[in-house]
PDB file of C-alpha atoms and ligand atoms in Angstrom:
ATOM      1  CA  UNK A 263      26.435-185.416 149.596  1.00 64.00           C
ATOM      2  CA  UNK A 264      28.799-182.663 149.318  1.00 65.00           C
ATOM      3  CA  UNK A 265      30.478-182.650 153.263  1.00 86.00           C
ATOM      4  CA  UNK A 266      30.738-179.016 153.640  1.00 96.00           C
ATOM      5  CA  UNK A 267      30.400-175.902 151.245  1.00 98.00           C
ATOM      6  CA  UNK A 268      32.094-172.403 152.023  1.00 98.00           C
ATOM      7  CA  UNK A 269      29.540-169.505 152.887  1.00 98.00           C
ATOM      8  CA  UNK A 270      30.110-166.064 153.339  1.00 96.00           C
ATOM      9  CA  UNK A 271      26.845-164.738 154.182  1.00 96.00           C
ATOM     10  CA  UNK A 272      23.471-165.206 154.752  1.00 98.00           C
ATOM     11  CA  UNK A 273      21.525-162.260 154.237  1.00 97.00           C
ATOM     12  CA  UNK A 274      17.416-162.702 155.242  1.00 97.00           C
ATOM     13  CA  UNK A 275      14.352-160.327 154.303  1.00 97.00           C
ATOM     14  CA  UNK A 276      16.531-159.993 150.920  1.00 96.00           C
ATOM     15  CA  UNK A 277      13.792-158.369 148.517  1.00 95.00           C
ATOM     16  CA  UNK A 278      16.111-157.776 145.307  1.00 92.00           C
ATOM     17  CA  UNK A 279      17.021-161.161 144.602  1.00 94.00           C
ATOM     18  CA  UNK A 280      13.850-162.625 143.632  1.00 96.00           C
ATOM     19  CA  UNK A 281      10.150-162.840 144.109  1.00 96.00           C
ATOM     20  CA  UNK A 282       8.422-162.195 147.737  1.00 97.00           C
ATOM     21  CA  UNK A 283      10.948-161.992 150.680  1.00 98.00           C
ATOM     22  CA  UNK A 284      14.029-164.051 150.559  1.00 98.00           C
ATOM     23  CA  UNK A 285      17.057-165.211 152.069  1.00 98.00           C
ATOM     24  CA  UNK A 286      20.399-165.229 150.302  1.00 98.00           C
ATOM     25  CA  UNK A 287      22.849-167.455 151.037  1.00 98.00           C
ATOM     26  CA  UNK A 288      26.219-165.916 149.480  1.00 98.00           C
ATOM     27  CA  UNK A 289      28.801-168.956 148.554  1.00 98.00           C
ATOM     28  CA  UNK A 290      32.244-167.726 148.773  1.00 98.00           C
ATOM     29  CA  UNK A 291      34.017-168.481 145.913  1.00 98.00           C
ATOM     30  CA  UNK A 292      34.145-167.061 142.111  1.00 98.00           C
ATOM     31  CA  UNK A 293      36.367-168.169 138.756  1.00 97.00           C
ATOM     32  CA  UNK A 294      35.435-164.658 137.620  1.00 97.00           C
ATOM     33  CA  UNK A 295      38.039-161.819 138.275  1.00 95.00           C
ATOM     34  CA  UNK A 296      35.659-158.662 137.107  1.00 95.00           C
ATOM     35  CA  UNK A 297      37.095-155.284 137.602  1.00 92.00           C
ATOM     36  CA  UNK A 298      33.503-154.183 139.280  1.00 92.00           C
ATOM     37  CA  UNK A 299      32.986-156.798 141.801  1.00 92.00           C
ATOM     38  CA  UNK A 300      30.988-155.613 144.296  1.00 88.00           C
ATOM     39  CA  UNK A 301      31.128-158.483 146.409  1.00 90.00           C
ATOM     40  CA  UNK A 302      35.339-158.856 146.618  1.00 92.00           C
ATOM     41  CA  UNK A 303      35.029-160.795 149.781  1.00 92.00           C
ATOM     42  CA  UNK A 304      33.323-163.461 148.126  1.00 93.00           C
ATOM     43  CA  UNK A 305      35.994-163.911 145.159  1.00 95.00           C
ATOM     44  CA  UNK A 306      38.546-166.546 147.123  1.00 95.00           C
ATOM     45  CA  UNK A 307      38.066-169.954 147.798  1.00 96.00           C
ATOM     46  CA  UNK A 308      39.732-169.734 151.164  1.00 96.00           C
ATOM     47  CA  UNK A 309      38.048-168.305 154.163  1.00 96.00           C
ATOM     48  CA  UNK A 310      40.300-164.721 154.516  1.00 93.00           C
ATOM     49  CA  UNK A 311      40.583-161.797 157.431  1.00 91.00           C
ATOM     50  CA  UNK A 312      39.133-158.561 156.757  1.00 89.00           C
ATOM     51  CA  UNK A 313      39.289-155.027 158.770  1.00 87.00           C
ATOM     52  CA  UNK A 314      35.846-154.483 160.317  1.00 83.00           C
ATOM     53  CA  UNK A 315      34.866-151.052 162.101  1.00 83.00           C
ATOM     54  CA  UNK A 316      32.592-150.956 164.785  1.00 83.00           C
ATOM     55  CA  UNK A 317      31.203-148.256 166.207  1.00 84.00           C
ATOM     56  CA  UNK A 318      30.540-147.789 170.423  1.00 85.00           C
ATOM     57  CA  UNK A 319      29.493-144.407 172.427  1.00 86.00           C
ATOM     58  CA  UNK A 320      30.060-142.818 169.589  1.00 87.00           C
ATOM     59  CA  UNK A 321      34.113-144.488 168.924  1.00 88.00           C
ATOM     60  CA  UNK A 322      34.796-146.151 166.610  1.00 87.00           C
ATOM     61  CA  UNK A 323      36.790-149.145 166.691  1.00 85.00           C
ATOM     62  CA  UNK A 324      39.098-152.051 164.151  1.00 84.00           C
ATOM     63  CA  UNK A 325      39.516-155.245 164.843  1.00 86.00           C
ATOM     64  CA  UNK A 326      40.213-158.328 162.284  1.00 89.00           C
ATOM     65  CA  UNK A 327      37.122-161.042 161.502  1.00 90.00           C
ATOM     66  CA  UNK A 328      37.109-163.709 159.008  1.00 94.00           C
ATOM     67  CA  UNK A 329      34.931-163.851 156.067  1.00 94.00           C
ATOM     68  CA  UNK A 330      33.655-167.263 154.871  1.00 97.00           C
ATOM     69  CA  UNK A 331      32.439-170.321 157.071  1.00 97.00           C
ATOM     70  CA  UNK A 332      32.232-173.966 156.172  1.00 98.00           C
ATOM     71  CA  UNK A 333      28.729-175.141 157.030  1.00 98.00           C
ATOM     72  CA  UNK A 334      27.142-178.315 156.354  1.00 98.00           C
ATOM     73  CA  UNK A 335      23.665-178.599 154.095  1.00 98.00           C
ATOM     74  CA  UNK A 336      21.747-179.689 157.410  1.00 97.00           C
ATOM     75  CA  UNK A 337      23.420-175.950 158.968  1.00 98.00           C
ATOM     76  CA  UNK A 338      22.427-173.884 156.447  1.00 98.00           C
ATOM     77  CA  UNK A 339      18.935-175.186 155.985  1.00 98.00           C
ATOM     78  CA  UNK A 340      18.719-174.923 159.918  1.00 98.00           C
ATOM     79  CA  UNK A 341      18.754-171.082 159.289  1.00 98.00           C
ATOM     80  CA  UNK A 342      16.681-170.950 156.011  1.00 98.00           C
ATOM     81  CA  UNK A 343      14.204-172.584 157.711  1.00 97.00           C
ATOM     82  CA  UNK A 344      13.369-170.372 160.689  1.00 97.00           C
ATOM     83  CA  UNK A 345      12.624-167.635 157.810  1.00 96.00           C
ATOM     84  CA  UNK A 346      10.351-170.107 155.936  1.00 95.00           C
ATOM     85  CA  UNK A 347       7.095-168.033 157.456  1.00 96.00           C
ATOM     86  CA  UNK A 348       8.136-164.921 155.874  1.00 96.00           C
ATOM     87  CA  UNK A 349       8.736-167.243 152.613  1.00 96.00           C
ATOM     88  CA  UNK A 350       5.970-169.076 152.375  1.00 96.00           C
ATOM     89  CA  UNK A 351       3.513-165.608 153.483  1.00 97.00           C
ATOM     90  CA  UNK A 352       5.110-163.541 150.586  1.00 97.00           C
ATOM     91  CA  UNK A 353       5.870-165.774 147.781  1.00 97.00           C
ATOM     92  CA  UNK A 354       9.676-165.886 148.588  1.00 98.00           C
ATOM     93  CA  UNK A 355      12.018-168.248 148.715  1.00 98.00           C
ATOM     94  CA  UNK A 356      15.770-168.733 149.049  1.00 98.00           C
ATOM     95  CA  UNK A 357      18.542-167.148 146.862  1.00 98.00           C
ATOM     96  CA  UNK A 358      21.733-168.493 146.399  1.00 98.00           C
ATOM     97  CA  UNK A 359      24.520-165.427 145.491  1.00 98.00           C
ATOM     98  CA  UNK A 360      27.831-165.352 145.532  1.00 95.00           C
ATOM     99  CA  UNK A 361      30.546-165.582 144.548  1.00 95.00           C
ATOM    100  CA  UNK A 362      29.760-167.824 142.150  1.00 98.00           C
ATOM    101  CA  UNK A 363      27.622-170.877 143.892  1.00 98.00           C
ATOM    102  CA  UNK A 364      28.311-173.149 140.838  1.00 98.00           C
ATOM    103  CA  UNK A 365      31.771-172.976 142.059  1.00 97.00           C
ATOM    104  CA  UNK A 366      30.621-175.376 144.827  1.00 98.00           C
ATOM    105  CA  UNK A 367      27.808-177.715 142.609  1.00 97.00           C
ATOM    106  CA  UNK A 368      27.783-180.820 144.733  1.00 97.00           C
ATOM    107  CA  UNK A 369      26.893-178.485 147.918  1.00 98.00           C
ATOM    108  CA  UNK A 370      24.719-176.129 145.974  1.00 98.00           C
ATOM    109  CA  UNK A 371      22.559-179.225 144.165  1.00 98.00           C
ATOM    110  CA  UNK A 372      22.687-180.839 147.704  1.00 98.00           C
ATOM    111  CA  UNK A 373      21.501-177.583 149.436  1.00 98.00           C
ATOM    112  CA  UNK A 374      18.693-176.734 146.754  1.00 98.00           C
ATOM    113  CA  UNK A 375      17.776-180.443 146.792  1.00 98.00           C
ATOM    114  CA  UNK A 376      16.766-180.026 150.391  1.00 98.00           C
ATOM    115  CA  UNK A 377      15.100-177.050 149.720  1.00 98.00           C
ATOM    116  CA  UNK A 378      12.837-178.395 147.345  1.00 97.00           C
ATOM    117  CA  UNK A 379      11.529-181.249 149.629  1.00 97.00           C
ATOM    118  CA  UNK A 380      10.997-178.147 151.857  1.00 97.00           C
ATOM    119  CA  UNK A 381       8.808-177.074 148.875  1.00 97.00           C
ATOM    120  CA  UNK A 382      10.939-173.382 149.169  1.00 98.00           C
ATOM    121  CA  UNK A 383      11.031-171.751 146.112  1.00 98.00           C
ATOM    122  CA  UNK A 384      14.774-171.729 144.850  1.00 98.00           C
ATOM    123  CA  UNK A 385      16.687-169.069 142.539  1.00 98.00           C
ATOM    124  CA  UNK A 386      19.994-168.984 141.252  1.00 98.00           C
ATOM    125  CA  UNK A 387      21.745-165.662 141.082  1.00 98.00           C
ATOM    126  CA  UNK A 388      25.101-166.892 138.806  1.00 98.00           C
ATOM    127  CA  UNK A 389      27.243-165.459 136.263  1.00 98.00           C
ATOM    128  CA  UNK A 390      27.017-168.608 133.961  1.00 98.00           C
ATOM    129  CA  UNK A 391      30.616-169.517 134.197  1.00 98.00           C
ATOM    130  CA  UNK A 392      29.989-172.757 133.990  1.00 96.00           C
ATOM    131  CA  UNK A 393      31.014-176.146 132.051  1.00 98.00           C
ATOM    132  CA  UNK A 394      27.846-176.716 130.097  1.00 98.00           C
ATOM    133  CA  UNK A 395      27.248-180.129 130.687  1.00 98.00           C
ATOM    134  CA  UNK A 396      27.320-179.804 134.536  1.00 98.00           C
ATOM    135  CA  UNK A 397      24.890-176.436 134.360  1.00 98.00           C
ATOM    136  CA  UNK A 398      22.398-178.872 132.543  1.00 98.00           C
ATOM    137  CA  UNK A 399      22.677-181.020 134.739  1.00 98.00           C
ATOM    138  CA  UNK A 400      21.849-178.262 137.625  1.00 98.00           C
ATOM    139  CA  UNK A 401      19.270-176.685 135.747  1.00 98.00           C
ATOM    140  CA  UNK A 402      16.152-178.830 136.840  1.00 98.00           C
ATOM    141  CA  UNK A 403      17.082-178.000 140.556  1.00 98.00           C
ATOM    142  CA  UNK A 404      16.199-174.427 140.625  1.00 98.00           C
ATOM    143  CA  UNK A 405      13.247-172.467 140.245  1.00 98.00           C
ATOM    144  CA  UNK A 406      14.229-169.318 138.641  1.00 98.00           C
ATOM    145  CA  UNK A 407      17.241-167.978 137.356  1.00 98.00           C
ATOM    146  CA  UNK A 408      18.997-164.555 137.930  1.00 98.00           C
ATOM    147  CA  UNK A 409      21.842-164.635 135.007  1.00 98.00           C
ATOM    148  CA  UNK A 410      24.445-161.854 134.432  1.00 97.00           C
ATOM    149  CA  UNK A 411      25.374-160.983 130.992  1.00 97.00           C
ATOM    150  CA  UNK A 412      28.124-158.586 131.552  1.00 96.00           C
ATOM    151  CA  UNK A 413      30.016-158.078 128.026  1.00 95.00           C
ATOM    152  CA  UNK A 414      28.747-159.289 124.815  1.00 91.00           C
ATOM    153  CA  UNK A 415      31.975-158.956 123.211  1.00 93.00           C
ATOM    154  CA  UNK A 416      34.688-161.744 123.612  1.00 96.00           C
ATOM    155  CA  UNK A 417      38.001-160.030 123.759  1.00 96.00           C
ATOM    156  CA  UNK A 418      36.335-157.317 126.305  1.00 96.00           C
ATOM    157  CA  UNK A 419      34.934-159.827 128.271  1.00 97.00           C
ATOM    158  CA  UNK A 420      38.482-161.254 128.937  1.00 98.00           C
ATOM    159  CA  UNK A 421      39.729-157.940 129.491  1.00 96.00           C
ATOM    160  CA  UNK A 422      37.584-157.266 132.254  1.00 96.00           C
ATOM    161  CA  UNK A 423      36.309-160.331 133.905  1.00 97.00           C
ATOM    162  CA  UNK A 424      39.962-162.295 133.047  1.00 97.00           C
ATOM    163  CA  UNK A 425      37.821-165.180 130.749  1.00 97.00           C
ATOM    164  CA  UNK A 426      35.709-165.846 127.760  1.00 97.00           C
ATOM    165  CA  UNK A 427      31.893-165.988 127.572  1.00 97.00           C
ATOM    166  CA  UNK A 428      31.561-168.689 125.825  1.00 97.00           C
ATOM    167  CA  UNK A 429      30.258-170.600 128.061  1.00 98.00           C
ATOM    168  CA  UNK A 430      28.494-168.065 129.790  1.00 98.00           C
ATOM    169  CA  UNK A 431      25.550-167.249 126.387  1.00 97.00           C
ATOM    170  CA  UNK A 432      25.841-170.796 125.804  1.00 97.00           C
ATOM    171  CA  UNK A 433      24.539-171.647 129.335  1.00 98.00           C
ATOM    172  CA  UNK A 434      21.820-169.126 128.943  1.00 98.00           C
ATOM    173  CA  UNK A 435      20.613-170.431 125.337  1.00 97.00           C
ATOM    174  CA  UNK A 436      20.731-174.192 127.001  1.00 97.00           C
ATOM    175  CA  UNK A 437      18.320-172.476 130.294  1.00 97.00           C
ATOM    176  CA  UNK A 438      16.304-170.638 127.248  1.00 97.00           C
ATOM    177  CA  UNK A 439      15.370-173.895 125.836  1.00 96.00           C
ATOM    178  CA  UNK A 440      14.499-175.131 129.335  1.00 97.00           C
ATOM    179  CA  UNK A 441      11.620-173.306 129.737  1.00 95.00           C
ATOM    180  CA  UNK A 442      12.916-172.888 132.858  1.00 97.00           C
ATOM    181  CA  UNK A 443      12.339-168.768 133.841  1.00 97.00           C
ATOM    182  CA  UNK A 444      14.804-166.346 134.039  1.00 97.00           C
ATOM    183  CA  UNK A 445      15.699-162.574 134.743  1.00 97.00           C
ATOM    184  CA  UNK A 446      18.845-160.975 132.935  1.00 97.00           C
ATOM    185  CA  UNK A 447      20.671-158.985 134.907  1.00 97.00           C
ATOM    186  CA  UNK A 448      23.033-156.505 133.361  1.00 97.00           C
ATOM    187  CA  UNK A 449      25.823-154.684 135.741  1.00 95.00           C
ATOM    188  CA  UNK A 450      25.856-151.499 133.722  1.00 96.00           C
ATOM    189  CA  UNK A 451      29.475-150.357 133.780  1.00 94.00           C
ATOM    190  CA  UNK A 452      30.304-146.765 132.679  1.00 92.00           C
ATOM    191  CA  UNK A 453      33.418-146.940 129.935  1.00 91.00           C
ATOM    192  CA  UNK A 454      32.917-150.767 129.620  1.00 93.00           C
ATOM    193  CA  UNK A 455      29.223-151.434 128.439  1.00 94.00           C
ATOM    194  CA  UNK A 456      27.058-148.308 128.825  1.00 93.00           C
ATOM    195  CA  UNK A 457      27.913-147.754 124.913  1.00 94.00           C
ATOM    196  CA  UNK A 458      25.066-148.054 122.035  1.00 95.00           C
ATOM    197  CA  UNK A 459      26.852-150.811 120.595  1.00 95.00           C
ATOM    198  CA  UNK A 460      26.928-153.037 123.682  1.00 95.00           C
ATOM    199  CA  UNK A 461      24.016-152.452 124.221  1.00 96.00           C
ATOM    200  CA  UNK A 462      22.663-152.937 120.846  1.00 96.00           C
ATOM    201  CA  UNK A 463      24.627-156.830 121.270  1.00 95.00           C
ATOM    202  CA  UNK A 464      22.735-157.388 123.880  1.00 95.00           C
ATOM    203  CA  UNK A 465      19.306-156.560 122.512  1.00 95.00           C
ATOM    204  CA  UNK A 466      20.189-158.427 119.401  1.00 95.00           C
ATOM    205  CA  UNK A 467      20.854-161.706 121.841  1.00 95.00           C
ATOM    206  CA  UNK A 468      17.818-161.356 124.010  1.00 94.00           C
ATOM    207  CA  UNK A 469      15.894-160.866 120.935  1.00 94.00           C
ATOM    208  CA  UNK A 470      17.524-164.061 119.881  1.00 95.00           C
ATOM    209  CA  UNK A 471      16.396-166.188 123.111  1.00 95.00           C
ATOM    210  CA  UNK A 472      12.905-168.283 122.845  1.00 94.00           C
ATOM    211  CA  UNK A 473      11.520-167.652 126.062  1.00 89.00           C
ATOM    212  CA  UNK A 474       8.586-165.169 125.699  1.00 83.00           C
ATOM    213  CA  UNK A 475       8.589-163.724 128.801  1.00 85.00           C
ATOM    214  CA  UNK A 476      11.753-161.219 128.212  1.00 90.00           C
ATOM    215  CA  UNK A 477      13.049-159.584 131.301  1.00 96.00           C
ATOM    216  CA  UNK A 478      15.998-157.925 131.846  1.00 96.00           C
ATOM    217  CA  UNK A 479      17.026-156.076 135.466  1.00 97.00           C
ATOM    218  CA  UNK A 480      19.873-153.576 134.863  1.00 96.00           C
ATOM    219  CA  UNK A 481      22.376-152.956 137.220  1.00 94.00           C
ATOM    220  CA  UNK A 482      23.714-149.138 137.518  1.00 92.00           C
ATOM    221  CA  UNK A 483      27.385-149.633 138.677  1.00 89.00           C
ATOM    222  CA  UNK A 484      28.343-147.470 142.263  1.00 83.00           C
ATOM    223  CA  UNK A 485      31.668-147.979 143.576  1.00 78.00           C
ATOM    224  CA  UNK A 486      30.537-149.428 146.935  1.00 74.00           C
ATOM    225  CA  UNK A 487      33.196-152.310 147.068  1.00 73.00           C
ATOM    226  CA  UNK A 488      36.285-149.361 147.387  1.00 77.00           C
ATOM    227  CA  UNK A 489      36.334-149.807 151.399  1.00 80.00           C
ATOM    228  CA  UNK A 490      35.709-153.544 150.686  1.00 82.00           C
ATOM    229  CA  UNK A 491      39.061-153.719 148.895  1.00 82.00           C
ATOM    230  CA  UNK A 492      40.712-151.617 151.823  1.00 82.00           C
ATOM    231  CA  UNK A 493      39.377-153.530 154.195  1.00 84.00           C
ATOM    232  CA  UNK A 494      40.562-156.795 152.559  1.00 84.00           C
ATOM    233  CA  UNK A 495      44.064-154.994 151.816  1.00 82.00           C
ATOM    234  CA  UNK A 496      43.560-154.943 148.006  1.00 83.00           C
ATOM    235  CA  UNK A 497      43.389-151.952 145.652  1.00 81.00           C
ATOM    236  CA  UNK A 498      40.236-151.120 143.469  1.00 80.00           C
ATOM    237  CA  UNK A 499      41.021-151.651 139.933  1.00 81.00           C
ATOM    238  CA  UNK A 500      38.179-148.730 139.364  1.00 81.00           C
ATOM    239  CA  UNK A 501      38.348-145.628 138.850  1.00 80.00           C
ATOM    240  CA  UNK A 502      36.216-144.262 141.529  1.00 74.00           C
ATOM    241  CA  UNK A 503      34.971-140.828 139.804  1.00 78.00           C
ATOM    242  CA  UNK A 504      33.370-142.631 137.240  1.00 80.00           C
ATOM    243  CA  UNK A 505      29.469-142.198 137.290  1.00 83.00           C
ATOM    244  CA  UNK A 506      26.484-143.779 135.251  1.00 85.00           C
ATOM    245  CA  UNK A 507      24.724-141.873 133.035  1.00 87.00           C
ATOM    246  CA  UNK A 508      21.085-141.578 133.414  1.00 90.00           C
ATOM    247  CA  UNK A 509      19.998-140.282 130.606  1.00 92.00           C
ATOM    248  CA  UNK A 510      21.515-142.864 128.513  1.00 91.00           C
ATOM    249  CA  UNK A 511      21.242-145.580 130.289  1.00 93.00           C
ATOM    250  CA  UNK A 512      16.792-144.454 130.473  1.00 94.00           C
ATOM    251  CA  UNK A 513      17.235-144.277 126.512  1.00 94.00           C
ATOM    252  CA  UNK A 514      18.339-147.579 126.731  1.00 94.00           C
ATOM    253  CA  UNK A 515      15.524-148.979 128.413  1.00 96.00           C
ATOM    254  CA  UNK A 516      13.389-147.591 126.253  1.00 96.00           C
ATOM    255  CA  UNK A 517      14.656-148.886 123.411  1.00 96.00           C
ATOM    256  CA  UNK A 518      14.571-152.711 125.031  1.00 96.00           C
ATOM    257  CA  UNK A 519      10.782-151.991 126.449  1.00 96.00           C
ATOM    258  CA  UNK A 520       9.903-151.167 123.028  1.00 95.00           C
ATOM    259  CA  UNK A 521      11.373-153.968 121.714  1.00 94.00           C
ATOM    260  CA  UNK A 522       8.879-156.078 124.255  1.00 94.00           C
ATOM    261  CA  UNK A 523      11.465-156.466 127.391  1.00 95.00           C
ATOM    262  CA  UNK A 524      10.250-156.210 130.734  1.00 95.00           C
ATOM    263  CA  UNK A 525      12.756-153.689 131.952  1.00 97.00           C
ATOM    264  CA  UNK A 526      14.091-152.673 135.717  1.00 96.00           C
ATOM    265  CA  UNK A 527      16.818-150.420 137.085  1.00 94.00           C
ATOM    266  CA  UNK A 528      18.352-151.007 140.145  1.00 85.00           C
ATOM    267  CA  UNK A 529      19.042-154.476 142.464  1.00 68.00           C
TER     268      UNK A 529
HETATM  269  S1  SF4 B  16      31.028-162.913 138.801  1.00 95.73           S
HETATM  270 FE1  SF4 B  16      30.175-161.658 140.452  1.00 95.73          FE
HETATM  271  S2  SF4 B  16      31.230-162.345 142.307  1.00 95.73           S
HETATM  272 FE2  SF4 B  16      32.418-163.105 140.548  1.00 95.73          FE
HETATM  273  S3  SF4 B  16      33.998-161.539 140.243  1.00 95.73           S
HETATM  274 FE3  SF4 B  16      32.269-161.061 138.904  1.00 95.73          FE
HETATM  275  S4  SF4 B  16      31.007-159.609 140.069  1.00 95.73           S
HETATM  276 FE4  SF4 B  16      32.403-160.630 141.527  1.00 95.73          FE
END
């Protein structure tokens, strides 16, 4: 058993991360550099200080905190479990986020392991970065998968996340053959995939994939992690005017609910 894993967060009566009413646990840690992050806290390995503002009577005041906490399995099912009412009542479960939580596998298989002789309902919200023999081996642990495509194309991919993705659509074609169920999720990025022919890619791949039920959750891009970054003492690689575009982006969703997707905008 994995001794201790590194958690930033753990978020409860989460409702966009999964059937029913979860709780996310958010692992701190991702290989991924993208450009978008939303979540920069959780992109180090190392537990880090950030610049929090409180507000009292109306003042408002700074003072330092550190982001990510070692816990043990036994820790962190200590506080799933006290939520397990509101799973069990709605059809939830728990949600593990990141960061990248197969960055940490021993403590994620550990922790979902002991979830499932909880009989909680487990999801894995992951970018697929991932050597492909140890996401097989993972696969049979969790009961739904929430898996980011973010570029089809290689070259771009590197550009913006800093690696190939490779690994990342072969994951998801070894999960399609699974029959193990999953949700695409698509961070829609204005300038980077929010063109026809991205889009187009990734129709052509889903299209592709054997698992009948086809659902894909986009992800409109909003530049909430700019006082993030300030707060962490980084700069936003983004540029922060940059907007989605509706209209597009609902002519796109058209186009992949007519092609027999089960489509959703938003987290
Ligand atoms: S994979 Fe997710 S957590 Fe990692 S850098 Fe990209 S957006 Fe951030």
């Amino acid at each position: 058993m994995a001794a201790k894993g590194l958690i930033f967060d753990i978020k409860r009566f989460s409702v966009n991360d999964g059937p029913g009413i979860r709780t996310t646990v958010f692992f701190k840690g991702c290989p991924l550099d993208c450009r978008w992050c939303h979540n920069p806290e959780s992109q180090s390995c190392e537990p880090e200080p950030i610049s929090v503002t409180r507000r009292l009577n109306g003042k408002e005041y700074q003072h330092q905190e550190t982001v990510g906490k070692y816990m043990t399995v036994e820790e962190v099912m200590a506080e799933l479990l006290k939520e397990n009412i509101f799973h069990e009542t709605s059809g939830g479960g728990v949600t593990f986020s990141g960061g990248e939580p197969l960055f940490q596998p021993e403590f994620l298989a550990d922790l979902a392991r002991a979830c499932r002789t909880r009989n909680i309902h487990t999801c894995l919200d992951t970018s697929g970065y991932c050597d492909p023999c140890l996401f097989s081996r993972l696969i049979p642990l969790f009961d739904l998968f929430l898996y980011d495509i973010k570029i089809f194309d290689r070259d771009q991919h590197i550009q913006y996340t800093g690696y190939p993705n490779d690994e990342i659509l072969a994951n998801l074609r070894q999960l399609d053959k699974t029959g193990v169920p999953y949700i695409i999720r698509v961070p829609v990025i204005p300038g980077v995939n929010d063109d026809a022919e991205s889009m187009n890619s990734l129709l052509t791949f889903t299209g592709s994939l054997g698992n009948p039920v086809k659902e894909v959750h986009f992800l409109p891009y909003h530049p909430l992690a700019f006082h993030k970054l300030e707060n962490l003492g980084r700069t936003d690689k983004m540029d922060k005017s940059i907007r989605i575009n509706e209209s597009e982006l609902h002519k796109f969703v058209i186009e992949f609910e007519q092609a027999g997707c089960k489509v959703k905008t938003g987290g």
